[in-house]
XYZ file of C-alpha atoms in Angstrom:
694
model
C 17.888 48.897 157.596
C 21.695 47.745 157.098
C 22.737 48.628 153.858
C 21.245 52.143 154.184
C 24.203 54.170 152.406
C 22.080 57.739 151.835
C 20.285 59.630 154.469
C 18.713 62.659 153.901
C 16.579 63.974 156.660
C 16.590 67.530 155.221
C 14.469 70.528 155.951
C 12.307 69.613 158.394
C 12.357 70.013 162.325
C 14.590 67.785 164.035
C 17.005 69.125 166.659
C 18.767 65.891 167.702
C 19.831 63.261 164.861
C 21.258 59.042 164.927
C 18.983 57.740 167.866
C 19.311 55.273 166.043
C 21.824 51.382 165.646
C 23.193 53.059 163.126
C 24.307 51.176 159.679
C 27.223 49.570 159.271
C 28.029 51.556 155.368
C 26.302 54.541 156.086
C 28.441 56.891 153.649
C 26.548 59.991 152.918
C 24.509 61.702 155.647
C 22.356 64.991 155.268
C 20.320 66.958 158.221
C 20.559 71.002 156.454
C 17.760 73.141 157.812
C 16.988 71.603 160.877
C 16.020 73.072 164.471
C 19.586 71.087 165.700
C 21.551 72.614 167.790
C 24.853 70.831 169.135
C 26.546 67.932 167.481
C 27.095 64.537 168.833
C 29.010 61.727 168.923
C 30.047 59.757 165.892
C 32.347 57.440 166.488
C 30.417 54.571 165.665
C 29.929 56.283 161.526
C 33.158 54.863 161.120
C 32.230 54.558 157.060
C 30.564 58.381 156.796
C 32.543 60.117 154.207
C 29.998 63.485 154.075
C 28.225 65.342 155.974
C 25.855 68.302 155.746
C 24.909 70.434 158.591
C 23.928 73.477 157.143
C 21.192 76.204 158.247
C 20.949 74.322 161.858
C 22.396 76.263 165.587
C 25.197 74.471 165.668
C 28.032 76.079 167.579
C 30.813 73.814 168.526
C 32.265 71.293 165.828
C 32.321 68.198 167.762
C 32.371 64.160 167.610
C 34.195 63.700 164.612
C 37.074 62.245 165.811
C 37.466 58.312 165.015
C 35.186 59.959 161.366
C 38.524 58.221 159.239
C 36.841 58.151 156.195
C 35.228 62.119 156.285
C 35.905 63.421 153.338
C 33.344 66.421 152.697
C 32.107 68.427 155.885
C 29.302 71.354 155.508
C 28.724 73.258 158.667
C 27.214 77.049 156.487
C 24.455 78.765 158.504
C 25.091 78.414 162.035
C 26.554 79.986 165.103
C 29.982 78.939 165.274
C 33.277 80.997 166.249
C 35.747 79.366 165.563
C 37.024 75.962 163.969
C 38.530 73.050 165.995
C 37.864 69.095 166.489
C 38.605 67.987 162.977
C 42.480 67.227 163.494
C 43.766 64.833 161.150
C 41.182 63.910 159.502
C 40.924 63.997 155.334
C 38.297 65.561 154.310
C 39.054 67.373 150.752
C 36.579 69.602 151.140
C 35.699 72.722 153.674
C 32.259 74.384 154.389
C 32.016 76.876 157.374
C 30.436 80.441 155.603
C 28.162 82.305 157.266
C 29.535 81.852 160.587
C 31.248 84.369 163.175
C 34.366 82.923 162.329
C 37.436 85.813 163.502
C 40.630 84.039 162.883
C 41.759 80.793 160.468
C 42.998 78.471 163.040
C 42.774 74.266 163.260
C 43.232 73.928 159.721
C 46.689 72.468 160.048
C 46.204 69.380 159.672
C 43.781 69.338 157.296
C 46.495 68.392 155.112
C 44.538 66.920 151.720
C 41.882 69.871 151.901
C 41.197 70.802 148.612
C 38.155 73.422 148.401
C 37.889 75.989 151.611
C 34.826 77.867 152.243
C 34.947 80.466 154.769
C 32.588 83.281 152.662
C 30.246 85.684 155.741
C 32.582 85.844 158.121
C 34.248 88.107 160.081
C 37.710 86.957 159.461
C 40.113 89.656 158.992
C 43.940 87.200 158.091
C 44.760 85.242 155.742
C 47.040 83.196 158.313
C 47.123 79.827 158.582
C 46.016 78.818 155.245
C 50.185 78.493 154.639
C 51.429 75.105 153.682
C 47.934 73.222 152.790
C 49.858 72.326 149.073
C 47.139 70.425 147.529
C 44.232 73.470 148.193
C 42.253 75.056 144.950
C 39.861 76.665 145.911
C 39.901 79.958 148.776
C 36.231 81.300 149.080
C 36.061 84.685 151.423
C 33.840 86.540 150.195
C 32.379 89.925 152.897
C 35.418 88.878 155.721
C 37.033 91.768 156.592
C 40.346 91.838 154.700
C 41.709 94.384 154.198
C 45.884 95.068 153.420
C 47.688 92.611 150.440
C 50.667 91.827 152.540
C 47.870 89.190 153.828
C 47.970 87.313 150.307
C 51.849 86.362 151.476
C 50.267 83.248 153.178
C 49.070 82.542 150.252
C 51.563 83.210 147.443
C 53.612 80.237 147.224
C 50.048 77.465 147.561
C 51.237 75.573 144.161
C 47.710 73.708 143.567
C 45.629 77.294 143.934
C 43.241 78.002 140.922
C 40.385 79.433 142.516
C 39.989 83.066 144.717
C 37.247 84.714 145.818
C 37.983 88.005 147.880
C 35.130 89.912 146.726
C 33.574 92.665 149.371
C 35.975 93.285 151.226
C 38.085 95.942 151.822
C 40.983 94.814 150.238
C 39.540 95.440 146.965
C 40.173 99.395 147.949
C 43.940 98.984 147.203
C 45.772 100.845 144.646
C 46.457 98.277 142.274
C 44.558 95.610 143.565
C 43.433 93.267 140.345
C 46.585 92.938 138.652
C 48.866 93.173 142.371
C 46.850 89.533 143.146
C 47.443 88.224 139.874
C 50.941 88.638 140.523
C 51.326 87.588 143.318
C 49.635 84.458 142.844
C 51.021 84.115 139.317
C 49.156 80.667 139.633
C 45.401 81.641 139.812
C 43.103 80.797 137.238
C 40.394 82.977 138.427
C 39.838 85.493 140.330
C 37.097 87.439 142.078
C 34.599 84.970 139.639
C 35.950 86.498 136.816
C 38.588 84.296 134.472
C 41.858 85.706 134.481
C 43.543 86.366 130.848
C 47.113 85.206 129.619
C 47.584 89.458 128.997
C 46.952 90.352 132.240
C 48.804 88.718 134.109
C 51.611 89.653 131.267
C 50.256 92.920 132.311
C 50.825 92.316 136.360
C 54.774 90.935 135.437
C 55.655 93.811 133.559
C 54.226 95.889 136.767
C 55.084 93.933 139.362
C 57.710 93.127 138.679
C 59.151 92.989 134.823
C 62.285 91.339 133.091
C 65.316 93.076 132.661
C 64.589 93.441 129.230
C 61.264 94.951 129.816
C 62.064 97.371 132.938
C 65.020 98.852 130.168
C 63.204 99.202 127.782
C 60.659 100.926 129.832
C 63.711 102.945 131.071
C 63.801 103.863 126.922
C 60.512 104.924 125.830
C 60.723 106.987 129.010
C 63.622 109.422 128.253
C 62.785 109.271 124.813
C 59.238 110.986 125.594
C 60.223 113.370 127.679
C 63.411 114.285 125.231
C 61.225 114.985 122.611
C 58.945 117.102 124.510
C 62.060 119.435 125.191
C 62.701 121.722 122.690
C 64.971 119.881 119.725
C 68.822 120.528 119.146
C 71.386 118.942 117.013
C 73.578 116.399 119.773
C 77.707 117.200 119.462
C 77.581 113.614 120.222
C 75.685 112.443 116.710
C 77.632 115.560 114.794
C 80.622 113.323 113.693
C 80.055 110.963 111.388
C 77.568 109.514 109.719
C 78.755 106.025 109.577
C 80.990 106.002 112.409
C 78.867 106.510 115.548
C 80.202 108.193 118.772
C 82.662 106.250 120.089
C 82.509 105.535 123.981
C 83.646 103.246 126.120
C 81.709 101.930 129.235
C 82.823 99.542 131.581
C 80.179 97.267 133.466
C 81.521 94.281 136.604
C 80.150 94.531 140.199
C 79.330 96.409 142.907
C 83.368 97.995 143.191
C 85.026 94.895 141.638
C 87.899 97.933 140.347
C 85.318 99.679 137.559
C 85.659 102.917 138.993
C 89.520 102.844 139.727
C 89.600 101.343 135.816
C 87.843 104.122 134.500
C 90.559 106.478 135.849
C 93.362 105.075 134.811
C 91.636 104.723 131.118
C 91.225 108.235 131.438
C 94.576 109.846 132.244
C 96.815 108.090 130.626
C 94.581 108.012 127.527
C 93.670 111.586 127.686
C 93.727 113.445 124.540
C 91.361 110.593 123.216
C 88.855 109.462 126.330
C 87.058 111.907 129.259
C 85.380 109.786 131.803
C 82.250 110.779 132.227
C 79.666 110.534 136.060
C 77.046 109.781 136.123
C 73.808 110.938 138.205
C 73.044 108.742 141.465
C 70.710 109.630 144.348
C 72.412 107.652 146.568
C 75.616 109.288 149.617
C 78.920 109.347 148.786
C 80.746 106.440 149.999
C 84.455 107.260 152.033
C 87.005 108.426 149.249
C 84.462 109.084 146.723
C 84.050 112.980 145.721
C 81.041 114.761 143.729
C 82.130 115.456 140.278
C 84.709 113.559 140.279
C 83.046 109.989 141.021
C 79.496 110.528 140.904
C 77.181 113.467 141.281
C 74.789 112.893 144.181
C 71.914 114.768 144.187
C 68.634 114.574 146.009
C 65.702 111.333 144.549
C 63.923 115.064 143.800
C 66.121 116.651 141.554
C 67.089 113.487 140.212
C 62.988 112.913 139.201
C 62.944 116.389 137.719
C 66.055 115.898 135.180
C 64.572 112.937 133.929
C 61.086 115.160 133.348
C 62.968 117.653 131.281
C 64.938 114.681 129.052
C 67.537 115.477 130.793
C 69.185 112.171 131.106
C 69.880 109.296 128.230
C 70.125 106.263 130.681
C 68.796 105.823 133.520
C 68.145 102.521 136.493
C 68.166 101.296 139.641
C 70.277 99.318 141.428
C 70.199 98.337 145.562
C 67.356 100.785 145.853
C 69.136 103.865 144.959
C 68.400 105.076 140.718
C 71.325 106.078 138.497
C 71.357 108.445 135.737
C 74.495 108.671 132.599
C 73.362 112.771 131.992
C 73.245 113.735 128.110
C 74.972 116.702 129.065
C 77.066 115.387 130.859
C 77.902 113.298 127.193
C 77.884 116.279 124.995
C 79.590 118.172 127.602
C 82.857 115.778 126.105
C 81.811 115.402 123.502
C 82.421 118.673 121.745
C 86.249 118.052 122.886
C 86.391 115.719 119.879
C 86.870 112.994 123.117
C 85.229 109.918 123.360
C 83.564 108.831 126.480
C 84.566 106.584 129.352
C 82.099 105.699 131.758
C 81.093 103.307 134.560
C 78.271 101.093 134.836
C 75.917 97.675 136.240
C 74.707 94.942 133.856
C 71.115 97.496 134.416
C 72.539 100.244 132.927
C 73.803 98.165 130.031
C 70.293 97.405 128.928
C 68.676 100.639 129.321
C 72.058 102.016 127.159
C 71.508 98.760 124.449
C 68.694 100.614 123.590
C 69.449 103.660 122.102
C 70.964 105.242 119.400
C 75.364 105.074 120.903
C 76.846 102.303 119.858
C 79.773 101.198 122.883
C 82.219 99.579 123.260
C 81.081 96.821 126.363
C 84.372 95.379 128.179
C 83.268 93.096 131.179
C 85.204 93.069 134.891
C 84.853 89.971 136.964
C 85.955 88.413 139.422
C 86.637 84.797 139.356
C 87.200 84.031 143.319
C 84.629 84.902 144.133
C 85.909 83.865 148.551
C 88.603 86.690 147.205
C 86.213 89.106 146.574
C 84.099 89.050 149.056
C 86.372 89.251 151.538
C 87.806 92.043 149.630
C 83.799 93.752 150.107
C 84.473 92.852 153.962
C 87.682 95.082 154.618
C 86.414 97.543 152.697
C 83.638 98.160 155.489
C 81.137 100.354 153.442
C 79.015 97.998 152.936
C 76.336 96.019 154.585
C 75.672 91.931 154.969
C 72.887 92.437 152.719
C 74.424 94.347 149.991
C 78.184 91.793 149.715
C 75.475 88.948 149.495
C 74.212 90.405 146.552
C 77.313 91.779 145.171
C 78.926 88.358 144.982
C 75.640 86.504 144.271
C 75.433 88.814 141.498
C 79.414 87.775 140.186
C 77.249 84.461 138.966
C 74.685 86.015 136.733
C 77.173 88.282 134.996
C 79.491 85.347 133.833
C 76.065 83.201 132.984
C 75.301 86.638 131.292
C 78.763 86.387 128.737
C 78.413 82.881 128.316
C 74.569 82.514 127.836
C 74.940 85.710 125.330
C 78.145 85.739 122.864
C 78.623 88.835 121.353
C 76.682 90.897 125.397
C 80.607 92.283 126.470
C 83.240 93.062 123.390
C 85.537 91.936 126.535
C 85.623 90.162 129.735
C 88.440 90.769 131.566
C 89.346 89.426 135.154
C 89.620 91.590 138.073
C 91.236 89.263 140.388
C 94.357 91.631 140.243
C 93.772 94.817 138.981
C 97.587 96.001 138.013
C 96.907 93.286 135.529
C 93.533 93.955 134.521
C 94.533 97.280 134.294
C 97.613 95.799 131.712
C 94.944 93.498 130.255
C 92.696 96.614 130.281
C 95.253 99.182 128.348
C 96.248 96.698 125.682
C 93.385 96.028 124.601
C 92.031 100.110 124.436
C 95.104 100.467 122.032
C 94.419 98.009 119.486
C 90.831 100.290 119.530
C 92.282 103.373 118.913
C 95.149 101.906 116.507
C 97.791 103.310 118.233
C 99.477 99.797 119.227
C 99.122 97.031 115.862
C 98.092 93.929 118.311
C 100.558 90.402 118.587
C 99.873 87.076 116.786
C 100.001 85.144 119.079
C 100.248 81.729 118.568
C 98.116 79.567 121.634
C 95.921 80.759 124.496
C 97.338 80.076 127.607
C 94.099 78.350 130.098
C 92.487 79.653 132.811
C 90.900 77.309 134.102
C 95.044 77.157 136.875
C 93.692 80.408 137.989
C 89.761 80.503 138.382
C 88.273 78.865 141.034
C 86.670 76.295 141.312
C 83.857 77.215 141.083
C 84.075 79.678 138.541
C 86.164 78.870 135.452
C 85.545 80.639 132.013
C 86.928 78.494 129.187
C 88.533 80.149 126.553
C 87.262 79.439 123.054
C 88.359 76.758 120.925
C 90.966 76.384 117.784
C 92.797 79.586 119.779
C 90.465 82.168 119.082
C 89.333 84.061 122.249
C 85.968 85.247 122.425
C 85.018 89.048 123.851
C 82.889 86.939 126.232
C 85.413 84.896 127.749
C 87.663 86.099 130.209
C 91.713 87.542 128.787
C 94.359 86.792 131.015
C 98.604 88.545 130.081
C 98.450 88.775 127.006
C 97.475 86.342 125.341
C 96.019 87.956 122.669
C 94.679 85.917 119.141
C 92.231 87.842 116.572
C 89.688 87.897 118.816
C 91.088 91.801 119.336
C 89.860 92.480 114.869
C 86.209 91.250 116.270
C 86.652 93.776 118.999
C 87.522 96.667 116.296
C 84.541 95.418 114.000
C 81.850 97.561 115.063
C 79.360 94.780 113.576
C 80.753 91.636 114.202
C 78.565 89.488 116.426
C 81.359 87.659 118.655
C 79.736 83.945 118.042
C 82.082 81.232 118.480
C 84.489 79.435 116.465
C 82.202 77.831 112.912
C 79.824 80.670 113.021
C 80.920 84.124 113.312
C 83.788 82.833 110.479
C 79.406 81.861 108.176
C 78.819 85.397 109.391
C 81.678 86.499 108.026
C 81.822 85.173 105.035
C 78.818 87.015 104.048
C 79.990 90.240 103.993
C 79.446 91.827 100.942
C 82.707 93.807 99.255
C 81.029 97.121 100.214
C 80.257 96.555 103.917
C 83.616 95.825 103.750
C 85.355 98.352 102.606
C 82.414 99.964 104.991
C 84.076 98.619 108.099
C 87.655 100.051 106.953
C 86.503 103.680 106.043
C 84.623 104.129 109.438
C 88.028 102.098 111.368
C 90.019 104.603 109.507
C 88.480 107.947 109.811
C 88.044 107.138 113.995
C 91.104 105.352 113.938
C 92.666 109.390 112.517
C 89.935 111.588 114.189
C 91.027 110.229 117.775
C 94.776 110.084 117.298
C 94.332 113.867 115.543
C 95.286 112.853 112.764
C 92.748 114.580 110.623
C 91.012 117.552 110.729
C 87.801 117.269 113.473
C 84.527 116.061 112.305
C 82.629 118.457 114.140
C 85.271 121.314 111.256
C 85.248 118.928 107.964
C 81.266 118.788 108.335
C 81.061 122.811 107.760
C 84.357 123.262 106.428
C 84.453 122.153 102.726
C 86.120 123.083 100.219
C 84.975 124.184 97.259
C 87.043 123.279 94.626
C 85.907 119.580 95.814
C 81.663 120.213 95.926
C 79.037 118.442 93.226
C 77.953 120.591 90.833
C 76.110 124.180 91.548
C 72.793 122.848 90.258
C 73.280 120.432 93.098
C 71.445 121.035 96.599
C 75.153 120.350 98.884
C 76.683 123.359 97.476
C 73.272 125.443 97.786
C 73.623 124.585 101.144
C 77.778 125.315 101.322
C 78.118 128.507 99.110
C 76.904 132.423 99.403
C 74.071 132.764 96.271
C 72.798 135.097 95.175
C 69.713 137.982 96.523
C 67.813 138.983 93.973
C 64.541 142.177 95.052
C 62.403 144.229 92.979
C 63.176 148.353 92.537
C 59.841 149.772 93.662
C 60.400 150.882 89.052
C 59.686 147.062 88.700
C 63.498 146.994 87.591
C 64.980 143.758 88.888
C 68.761 144.091 90.327
C 71.185 140.685 91.175
C 73.123 141.596 94.301
C 76.589 139.824 94.965
C 76.698 138.918 99.290
C 80.012 140.585 99.017
C 80.734 143.772 96.855
C 77.717 145.947 97.764
C 75.595 148.148 94.834
C 78.426 151.051 93.542
C 77.904 152.657 89.923
C 76.760 150.503 87.133
C 79.423 151.671 84.563
C 81.965 151.812 86.828
C 80.981 148.482 88.457
C 80.419 146.695 85.460
C 83.967 147.793 83.578
C 86.180 146.345 85.978
C 84.598 143.315 87.307
C 84.627 142.645 83.595
C 88.656 142.878 83.424
C 88.919 141.484 87.414
C 87.153 138.547 85.970
C 89.021 137.919 82.728
C 92.077 138.934 84.042
C 90.907 135.445 86.529
C 90.429 133.771 83.654
C 94.149 133.526 83.603
C 94.430 131.853 86.932
C 91.710 129.684 87.410
C 90.809 129.453 91.186
C 87.127 129.715 92.236
C 86.522 132.190 95.352
C 82.535 130.927 95.655
C 80.936 134.175 95.416
C 78.528 133.895 92.786
C 76.449 136.291 89.888
C 73.837 135.623 87.721
C 73.714 136.306 84.274
C 70.751 138.196 82.393
C 70.037 135.679 79.781
C 69.062 133.031 82.413
C 67.592 136.275 84.832
C 64.769 136.362 82.046
C 64.533 132.687 81.190
C 63.381 132.966 85.654
C 66.348 130.553 86.178
C 68.985 131.335 88.348
C 72.594 130.493 87.070
C 75.018 131.254 89.436
C 78.595 131.970 88.167
C 81.922 131.478 90.141
C 83.558 135.280 89.788
C 87.196 134.180 91.846
C 87.759 136.438 94.555
C 91.211 136.234 94.313
C 91.627 138.142 91.429
C 89.222 141.309 92.397
C 91.149 144.380 91.954
C 91.742 147.337 94.405
C 89.147 149.359 93.100
C 87.725 146.730 93.775
C 88.511 146.509 97.682
C 88.278 149.903 97.880
C 85.045 150.119 96.695
C 84.044 146.353 98.630
C 85.040 148.762 102.186
C 83.397 151.523 101.133
C 79.874 151.076 100.743
C 78.419 154.255 100.250
C 79.894 154.868 96.888
C 76.913 152.715 96.503
C 74.334 154.018 94.408
C 70.912 152.191 94.766
C 67.970 151.965 91.411
C 70.516 151.347 88.730
C 70.551 147.959 86.830
C 72.247 145.196 86.657
C 71.212 142.437 85.103
C 72.993 142.970 82.331
C 76.621 143.261 84.223
C 77.673 139.511 83.528
C 76.989 137.637 79.918
C 78.632 135.105 80.453
C 77.800 131.423 78.152
C 76.836 128.744 80.057
C 79.943 126.612 79.003
C 82.020 128.591 80.458
C 80.367 127.330 83.687
C 81.419 123.842 83.445
C 85.231 125.034 82.563
C 85.408 127.378 85.352
C 84.122 124.642 87.606
C 86.205 121.524 86.237
C 89.679 124.512 86.131
C 88.919 125.145 89.952
C 89.105 122.355 90.830
C 92.482 121.779 89.977
C 93.345 124.334 91.591
C 91.627 124.217 94.187
C 95.293 124.084 96.925
C 94.031 128.257 96.265
C 90.390 128.582 97.997
C 90.175 130.046 100.919
C 88.185 127.183 103.193
C 84.496 128.711 104.282
C 84.908 129.360 108.191
C 81.604 129.772 109.023
C 78.331 127.942 108.775
C 76.481 127.951 105.819
C 74.575 131.169 105.219
C 76.248 133.310 108.231
C 77.289 135.776 105.286
C 73.479 136.252 103.536
C 71.981 139.654 103.988
C 68.001 140.332 104.579
C 66.152 140.989 101.494
C 63.369 142.904 103.048
C 59.959 142.276 100.727
C 59.442 143.471 97.155
C 57.349 146.662 96.839
C 53.901 145.930 95.392
C 53.281 148.127 91.815
C 50.902 150.971 92.841
C 51.998 151.504 96.485
C 51.564 155.738 97.471
C 54.839 156.265 99.012
C 55.425 159.917 100.751
C 58.764 161.863 101.882
C 58.841 162.651 105.639
């Protein structure tokens, strides 16, 4: 049969094969399920493309050296102990399952291999599978692979889509499923199960999350742990509902000068800023002091602070953890000062998720060679740390260029003295201490920056806060920096956004800027004081809820005989007749003078109707006798009905209230918190209750 193409001699009791003159064009041969003990020389079968020798007694692969057309070879269920004799063959499908193979070797020259089945062997390592770029399917079920690190050998296979590791000890490793998916993101099927997109996203977010995901998870963790703590009002939230707590954040790569510039700014503007040291788990470098540069704590102490909600934001850099402490910011806020800190970009991402709205200034060296030499001369960092720091310079610049407005300003730190001058001028403009000088032109930095890291300025002679600031060449970008709501988009985009602001928004921005500047320059009372020390003359009408909060109220209780008694918070009960006459005289005299003190009594008519009407009683006009009586509470007599003491018509309320506004300068402010003058009132005694004398 000279034209025979396929031969199937399976399921017999053959002990040898090809003991006849071979047809020249024979392509596919099946000798499976026989008793063949060894392979023969197949040099004469150069057209052979498929050879099946499954379920035999073969112990060694040989005789295939000249089969240059062989693409499919199957030797499952034999007695093979090693892979050999397959050099330089164009095999695409190789099945060596159910043998006694311990190592994956002898496959280096099989560059066209696409499907490999090594299931049910004794393989312990995946070494030998690397560099098979065409490999699509690997079946390693029922082997002895135990370590997740073995996946490194097949991590870079670009076309790998199907992997089977069932019945291997590796499946017992913690996080096995997501880790394998993360290491081999190109997979579509693992352990005979399809991989979903959601599982791939979960794997990436767990083992190598994007920076934004890391920051979001950090923020959620801090919020969760802080909510579990006893609630309290933070000082950093008190200054104003319209203006966020002022913070200045200097951002930059390792040892770029941000620590030195932070301390200099805090020393120069010590009436406005205070430095807030972060907590860190790394050891102190030479020249760093605890509590001055950082709070150096152990990993256990840091974890405890995280679990107790002590941090606003945390991040990890170079294997160490850093955290901006809540108590650090609050202690500075209690002093009425703004917080100044320095962070890496990871900390900025976390802080941007909080309700704080700091000013972010990027400090970046543009000459990487000078920067690298500076790091080497310090002698504090390893080679890997220096290489990482230098590589992050381009990352910082790319963020500034790709995300306009991410940083409010960028300053070149090749020369720290010039950088401090620029930073100082910027802070002055921010605080409103010195108006920015108009600039007719902006100097180009391309001549100063290195060839590999040039930063261009904005067109139309406008300096974007996302670009480098040099010298004193300032433009309208200062106004953009001062505007907390401005998005620093290039040129015309920013103008279109600015044109959309309504008059109300413009007024709100101006009000916020002026209030913040007055507070920081100590030209106005502290924002904390303004919350609790309000002038009663400018408060709303007595019926408003805010006045009820800020002004002391009248306590009405019920005596044992069922009569109502109205007790003023300032004046204890006295003899009814003398008390009534003295109060009438005092109020009659004060009608002419007018200033209200914020003390109120309740009219009888209003009490009878069940409505609480509070009438201002001028404290400045209280007679000496009433004051003496107020100082001697022993003269008070219990059981007196004072419901008819004050009978003022309701129209006098508005007249006196408006009059008190006109003469508000005579009104003493409340210096304590609302309700601090109130006294506890016992609940009424039920009628008919039996009482006995002691």
